[in-house]
Coordinates of C-alpha atoms in Angstrom, one line a residue:
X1 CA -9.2 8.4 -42.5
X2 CA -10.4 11.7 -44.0
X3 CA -13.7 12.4 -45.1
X4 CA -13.0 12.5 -48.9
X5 CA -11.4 9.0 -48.4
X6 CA -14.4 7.6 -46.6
X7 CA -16.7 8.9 -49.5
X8 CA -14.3 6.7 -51.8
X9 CA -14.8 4.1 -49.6
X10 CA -17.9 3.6 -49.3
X11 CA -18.8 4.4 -53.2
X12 CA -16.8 2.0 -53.9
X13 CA -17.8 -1.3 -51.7
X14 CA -21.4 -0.3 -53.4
X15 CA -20.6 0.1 -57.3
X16 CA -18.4 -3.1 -56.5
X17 CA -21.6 -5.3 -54.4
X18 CA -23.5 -8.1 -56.6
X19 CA -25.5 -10.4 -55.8
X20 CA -24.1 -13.7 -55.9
X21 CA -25.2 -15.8 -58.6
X22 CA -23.0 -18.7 -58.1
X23 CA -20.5 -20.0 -54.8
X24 CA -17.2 -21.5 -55.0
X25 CA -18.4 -24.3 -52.7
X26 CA -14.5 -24.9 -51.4
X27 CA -13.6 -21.4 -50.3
X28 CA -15.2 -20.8 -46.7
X29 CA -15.5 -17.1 -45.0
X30 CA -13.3 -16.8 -42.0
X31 CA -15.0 -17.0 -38.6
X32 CA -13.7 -13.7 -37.7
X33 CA -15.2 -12.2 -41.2
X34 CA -18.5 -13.6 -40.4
X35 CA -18.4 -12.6 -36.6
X36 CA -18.6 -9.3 -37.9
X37 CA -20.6 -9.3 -40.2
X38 CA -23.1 -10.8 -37.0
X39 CA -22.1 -8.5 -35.0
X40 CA -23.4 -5.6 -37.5
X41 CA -26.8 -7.4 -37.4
X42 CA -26.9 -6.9 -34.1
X43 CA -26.1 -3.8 -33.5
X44 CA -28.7 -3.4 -36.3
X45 CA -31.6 -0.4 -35.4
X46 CA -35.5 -1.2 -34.9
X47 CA -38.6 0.4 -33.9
X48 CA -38.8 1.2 -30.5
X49 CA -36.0 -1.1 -30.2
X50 CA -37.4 -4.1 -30.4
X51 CA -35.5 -6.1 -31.5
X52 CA -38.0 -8.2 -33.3
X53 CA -35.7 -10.9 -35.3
X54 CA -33.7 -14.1 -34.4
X55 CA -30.7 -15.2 -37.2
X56 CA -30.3 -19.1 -38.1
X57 CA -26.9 -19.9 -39.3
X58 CA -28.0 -23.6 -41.1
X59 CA -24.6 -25.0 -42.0
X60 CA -26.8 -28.2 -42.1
X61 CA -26.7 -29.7 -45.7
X62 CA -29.3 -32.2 -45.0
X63 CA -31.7 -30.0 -44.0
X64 CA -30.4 -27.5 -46.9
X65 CA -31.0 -30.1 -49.6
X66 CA -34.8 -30.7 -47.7
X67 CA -35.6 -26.7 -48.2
X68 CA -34.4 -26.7 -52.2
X69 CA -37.2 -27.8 -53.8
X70 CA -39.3 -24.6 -52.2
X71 CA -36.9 -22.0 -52.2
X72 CA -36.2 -21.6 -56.2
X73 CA -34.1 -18.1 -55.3
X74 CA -32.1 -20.0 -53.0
X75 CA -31.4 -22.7 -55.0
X76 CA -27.5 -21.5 -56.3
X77 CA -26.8 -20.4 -52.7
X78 CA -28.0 -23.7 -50.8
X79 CA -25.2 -25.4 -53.4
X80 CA -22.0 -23.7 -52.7
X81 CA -22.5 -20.7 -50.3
X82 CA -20.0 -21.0 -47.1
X83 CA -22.6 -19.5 -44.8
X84 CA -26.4 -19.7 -45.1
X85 CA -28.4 -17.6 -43.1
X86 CA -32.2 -17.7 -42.1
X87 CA -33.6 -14.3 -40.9
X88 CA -37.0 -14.7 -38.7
X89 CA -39.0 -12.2 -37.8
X90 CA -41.0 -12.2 -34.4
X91 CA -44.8 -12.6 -34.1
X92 CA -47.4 -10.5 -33.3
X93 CA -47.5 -12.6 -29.9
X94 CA -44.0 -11.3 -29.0
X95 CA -44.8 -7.3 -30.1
X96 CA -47.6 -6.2 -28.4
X97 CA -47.3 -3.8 -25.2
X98 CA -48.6 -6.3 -23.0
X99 CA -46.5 -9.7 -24.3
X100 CA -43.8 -10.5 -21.9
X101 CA -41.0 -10.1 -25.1
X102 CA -41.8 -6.6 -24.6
X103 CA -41.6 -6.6 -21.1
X104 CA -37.9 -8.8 -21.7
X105 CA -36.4 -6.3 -24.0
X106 CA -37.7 -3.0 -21.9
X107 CA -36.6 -4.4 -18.8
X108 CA -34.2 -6.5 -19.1
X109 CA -32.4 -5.2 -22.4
X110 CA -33.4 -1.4 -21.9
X111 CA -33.0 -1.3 -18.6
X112 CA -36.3 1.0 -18.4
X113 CA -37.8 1.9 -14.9
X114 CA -41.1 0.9 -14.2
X115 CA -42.6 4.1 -14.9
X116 CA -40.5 4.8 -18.0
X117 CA -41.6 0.8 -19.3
X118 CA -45.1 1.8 -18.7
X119 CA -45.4 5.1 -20.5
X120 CA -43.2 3.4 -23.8
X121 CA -45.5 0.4 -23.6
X122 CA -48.5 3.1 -23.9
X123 CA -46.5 4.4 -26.7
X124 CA -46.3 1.7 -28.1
X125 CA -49.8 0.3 -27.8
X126 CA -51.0 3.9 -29.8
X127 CA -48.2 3.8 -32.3
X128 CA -49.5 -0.1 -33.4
X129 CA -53.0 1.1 -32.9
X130 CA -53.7 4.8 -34.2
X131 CA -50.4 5.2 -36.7
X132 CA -50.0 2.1 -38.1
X133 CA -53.0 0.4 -37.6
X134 CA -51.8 -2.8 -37.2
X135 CA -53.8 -4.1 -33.8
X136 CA -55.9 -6.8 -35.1
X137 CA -54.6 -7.8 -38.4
X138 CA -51.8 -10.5 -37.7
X139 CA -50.6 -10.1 -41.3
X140 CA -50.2 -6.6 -41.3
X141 CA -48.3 -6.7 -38.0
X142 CA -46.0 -9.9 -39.0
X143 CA -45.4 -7.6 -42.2
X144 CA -44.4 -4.5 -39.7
X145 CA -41.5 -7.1 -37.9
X146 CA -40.3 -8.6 -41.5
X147 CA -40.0 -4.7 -42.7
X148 CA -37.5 -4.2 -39.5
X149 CA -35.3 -7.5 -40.5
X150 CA -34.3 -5.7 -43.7
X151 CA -32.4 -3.4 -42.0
X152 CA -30.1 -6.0 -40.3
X153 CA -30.0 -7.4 -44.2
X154 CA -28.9 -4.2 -45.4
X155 CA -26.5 -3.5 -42.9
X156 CA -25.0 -7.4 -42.8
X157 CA -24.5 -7.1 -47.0
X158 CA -22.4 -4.1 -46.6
X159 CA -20.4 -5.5 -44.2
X160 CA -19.5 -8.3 -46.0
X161 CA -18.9 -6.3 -49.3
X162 CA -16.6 -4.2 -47.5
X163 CA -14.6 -7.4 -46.3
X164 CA -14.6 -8.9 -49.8
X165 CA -17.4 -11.7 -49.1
X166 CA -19.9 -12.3 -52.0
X167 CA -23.5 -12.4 -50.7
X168 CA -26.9 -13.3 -51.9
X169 CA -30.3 -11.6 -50.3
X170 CA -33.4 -13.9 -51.2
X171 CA -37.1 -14.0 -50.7
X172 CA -37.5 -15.9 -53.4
X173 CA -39.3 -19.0 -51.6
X174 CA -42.6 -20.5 -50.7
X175 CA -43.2 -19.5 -47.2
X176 CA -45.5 -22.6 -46.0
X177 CA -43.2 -24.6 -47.0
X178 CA -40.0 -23.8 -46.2
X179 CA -41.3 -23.2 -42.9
X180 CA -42.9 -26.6 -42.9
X181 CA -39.1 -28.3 -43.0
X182 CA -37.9 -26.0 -40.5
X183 CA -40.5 -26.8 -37.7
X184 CA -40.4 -30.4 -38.4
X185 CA -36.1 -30.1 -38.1
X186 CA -37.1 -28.4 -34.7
X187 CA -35.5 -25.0 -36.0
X188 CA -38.7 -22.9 -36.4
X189 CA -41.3 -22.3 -33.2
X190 CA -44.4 -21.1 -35.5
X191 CA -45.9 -19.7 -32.4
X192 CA -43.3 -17.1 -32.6
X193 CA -41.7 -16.7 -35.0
X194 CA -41.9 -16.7 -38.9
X195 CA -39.2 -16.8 -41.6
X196 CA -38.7 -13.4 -43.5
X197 CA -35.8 -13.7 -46.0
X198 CA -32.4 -15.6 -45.9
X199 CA -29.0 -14.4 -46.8
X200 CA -25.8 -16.4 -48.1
X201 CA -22.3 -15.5 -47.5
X202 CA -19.1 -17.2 -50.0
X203 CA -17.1 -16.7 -52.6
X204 CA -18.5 -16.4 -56.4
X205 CA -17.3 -18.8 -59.0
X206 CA -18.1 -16.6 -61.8
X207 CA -18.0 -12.6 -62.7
X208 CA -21.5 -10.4 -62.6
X209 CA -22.7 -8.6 -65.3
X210 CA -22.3 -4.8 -65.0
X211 CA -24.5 -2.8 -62.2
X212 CA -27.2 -1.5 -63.7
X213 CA -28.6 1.2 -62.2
X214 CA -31.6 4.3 -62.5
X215 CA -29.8 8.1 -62.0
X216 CA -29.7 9.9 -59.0
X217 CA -31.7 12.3 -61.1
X218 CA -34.3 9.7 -62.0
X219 CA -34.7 8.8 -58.4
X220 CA -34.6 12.1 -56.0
X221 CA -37.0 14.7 -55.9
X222 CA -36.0 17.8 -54.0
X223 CA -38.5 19.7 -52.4
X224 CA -37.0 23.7 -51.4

């Protein structure tokens, strides 16, 4: 594909992305369109590599109907979508230098020597501490994780857009209690992990209103 055709492309899956406002609860996404669409959260970037998200496909409509009443921006989704994903986001037990997450993904995922797991776990420990200055405020480092699980959001609504699935990001809930229903279903360990936003997958049932959007000139400042 040449260049000028990618530029197409890609202008065009993003002038033509909505968010879904309503599922056609009887078309399903194939599992080869969703296993992409996975796969491109996976391969997803983070800092340092971390890694620090786990994805919950809940297909469950049981526990789907239990989580409505809290999650008002969910509520169209939870009806008809095909796919229903839950996006967590690791806590601060799992990201320090010292926790043995760190030690999983550095040695066992990275494939770091000692020394080289050593000096990134200093790195780390002074990039928490002295540029983000997160060390000792769990909120602010939870915050830190749930910032890194928009990226795999990002990413995962392109790819569907560019396969011709309809998708919905939300954070429109109440946190404590949609995470109440998911550690009493067994799905959620609080210890470690904490929900950040969901996403859902389908087929709309209706047309979007026109993208709205501010100009590139509004929005980018050059600095020569």
């Amino acid at each position: 594909m040449k260049k000028e055709e990618t530029r197409d492309l890609i202008l065009n899956t993003f002038n033509n992305r909505y968010t879904c406002k309503g599922y056609d609860a009887d078309k399903k996404v194939s599992d080869e369109d969703f296993a992409v669409i996975m796969e491109v959260a996976r391969l997803s970037p983070s800092s340092m590599g971390l890694e620090p998200w786990k994805f919950v496909l809940l297909n469950n409509w049981e526990i789907r109907e239990k989580i409505k009443p809290f999650a008002w921006g969910a509520e169209v989704s939870l009806d008809g979508a095909s796919h229903f994903v839950l996006i967590l986001a690791r806590k601060p037990v799992d990201l320090k230098p010292d926790s043995d997450y760190v030690e999983y993904i550095m040695n066992d995922i990275q494939h770091f020597t000692e020394d080289l797991r050593a000096a990134r776990k200093n790195k780390l420990k002074s990039f928490q501490e002295d540029d983000l200055k997160i060390t000792g405020n769990d909120r602010a480092f939870f915050d830190w994780a749930c910032k890194q699980t928009y990226i795999p959001l990002a990413n995962m609504l392109t790819a569907a857009a560019m396969l011709g699935v309809d998708s919905t990001p939300m954070e429109g809930f109440n946190t404590e209690k949609v995470e109440a229903v998911l550690v009493q279903e067994g799905i959620l360990d609080p210890v470690h992990f904490g929900l950040s936003c969901m996403i859902a997958f389908g087929y709309k049932n209706r047309d979007h209103r026109p993208k709205t959007r501010r100009t590139t000139a509004e929005i980018l400042e050059t600095i020569e």
